[in-house]
Amino acid sequence: MAARDGLVLALPKGRILTEIGPVMRRAGIEPETAFADPEARQLRFTTSDEALSIIRVRSFDVATFVAFGAAQLGIAGSDVLMEFDYRELYAPLDLKVGLCRLVAAEPADLASDDDPSRWSHVRVATKYPRLTRRHFAARGVQAECVKLHGAVELAPSLGLCRRIVDLVSSGATLQANQLVEVEHIADISARLVVNRAALKTRAEEVGGWIERFRKAIDGAPAA
Amino acid sequence: MDDLAKKALLPAGLQDLLPPDAAVEAAVAERLLACFARFGYERVKPPLVEFEEGLLDGTGAGLANQTFRLMDPVSQRMMAVRSDMTPQVARIAATRLSHSPRPLRLSYAGDILRVRGSELRPERQFGQVGIEMIGASAPAGDAEVILLAVEALKSLDVSGLAVDLNSPTLVTAELDALALEDAARARLRQALDRKEAAEVAALGGPAADLLGGLVAATGPAKSALGALAGLDLPTAAQGAAETLAAVARIVHEAAPDIILTVDPVEQRGFEYQTGVSFTVFARGVRGELGRGGGYPVGFEARRAGPAEAAVGCTLYLDSLLRALPRGERGRRIFLPAGTAWAAGDSLRADGWITVAGLAPVDDAVAEAGRLGCSHLWAGGRVQPTDGQV
């Protein structure tokens, strides 16, 4: 019963995970050693705080686990939050890590004489179909999305479709695939998310963690 | 898909309730209504379907895109299936019961149908049980409805109850004062809904500090109300904040054991409400058990005088069933074929559920077990099927 009564923090695998290590340490969370081992088959980890355990899931699943209350806290990129727009999630803190941009890109030779403001319909390969449709609809463009789970940059060169919407940090991947950014959609950073019902029914505990993370990103060690 | 599977498949979001869940749901609704009745709330029963313009007027307007419509072949007018019962009760209060003494206390129970489920509640049809007080005055009316919802849930042994108090007009007043364009307002509203403090600060313009203060004034009632009182609210919002504090005080005094939180920026689903709104949660239960708040009663177009203030609360039966322990089937006894009717009578009077055999069987004990009975009637007395006495 103790495990059920504790709080669960959902963390995303990949890009963000390495960057949030320092923030977590400043918030006073030391995961068990297996957590640092990428080969570990374990999915759930204990921490130095016995009332908090960690689960490691795919970045898109963080939002889902927290929205459904399976985890009370989570860290997710704002790209994921924008894609799902779950009502049951609050995103009270910008952790200011995992910084990147969400952009529309196309092959350099196409971009040379393409004017995005004249688009009426685009076909786009992306991990973010809902967000993409919403973004383009807001400026009067109908977006037809091909949903991919990764390697989005391959799509134009292999003729899947000419344009993509994806995350860019350094721009190296775009360049390597002869793609150029044609439209900036949003600036992305990692957010602390909390489940709505958990924040209401366990206001002190969950609020306490939000406060610890707030202090951690302000740089001061948590009290 | 074979023929049987095709018949079994229901449209998305619709389901059959089986034993014992169907009985539990009915019993839960009955107990809630009985609790409301003890506090003077009398039951009304509106129809499933009404004319569209009546159902979607006033407080119902927000549900237009969640409502199924059908053409009435008789009147040739568009009808709508209720997607919420509150607008129906408000209509009854404003029309047929407009001359009944105020405050008018009404209760109701029934199923509603929605076009789409939500992530947490994929059900498109679910049961609502609720109360409405028409001609309510703040803060006593608000507090009564909240306390009664809490009382009713306690009578079902729901534990870890939490009530979140909101004041949707607080933020609306702020946003109105900012006079933003629609798109900017929508972005700010979304940031407030998600409690994104950084975005609120960036988008809030001259009101950024105040809105940020409202976001920060969220949490356990005591600290949140303290923070709210410390804010330099505009005159229009001060009354709302004071009412919120007064309601919180009365509720806390009467029910100190529940978790009481305050969230002055929560507004989703409360767009048409005025005064104090609230949401009921239970620890460990996914989603909301119920919600309610104040709203104006009266038909928008034909309203003669000022709208009446009303406050109500709706509890969701599907969420409640998830919060409650699984139902018991009761003590069942098997009466072999030929048992005298009178013998069954006295057993039923003792609280047994009797299950009668229709034809003689060789092994009555096995038959009792097959039919889910823990006991059988044999040799003129009650005998357990497992052979022990």
Tab-separated table of C-alpha atoms in Angstrom, chain A residues 18 20-31 212-213 216 221-222:
chain	number	residue	atom	x	y	z
A	18	THR	CA	20.111	13.856	-19.638
A	20	ILE	CA	17.143	17.364	-16.229
A	21	GLY	CA	19.632	15.461	-14.067
A	22	PRO	CA	21.064	18.618	-12.444
A	23	VAL	CA	17.579	20.103	-11.866
A	24	MET	CA	16.473	16.902	-10.168
A	25	ARG	CA	19.536	16.834	-7.953
A	26	ARG	CA	18.960	20.449	-6.918
A	27	ALA	CA	15.338	19.531	-6.128
A	28	GLY	CA	16.738	16.831	-3.837
A	29	ILE	CA	15.866	13.769	-5.944
A	30	GLU	CA	18.565	11.069	-6.164
A	31	PRO	CA	17.313	8.097	-8.174
A	212	ARG	CA	11.115	22.360	-4.691
A	213	PHE	CA	11.400	22.360	-8.485
A	216	ALA	CA	15.813	24.176	-8.173
A	221	PRO	CA	19.552	24.451	-3.548
A	222	ALA	CA	16.206	23.213	-2.255
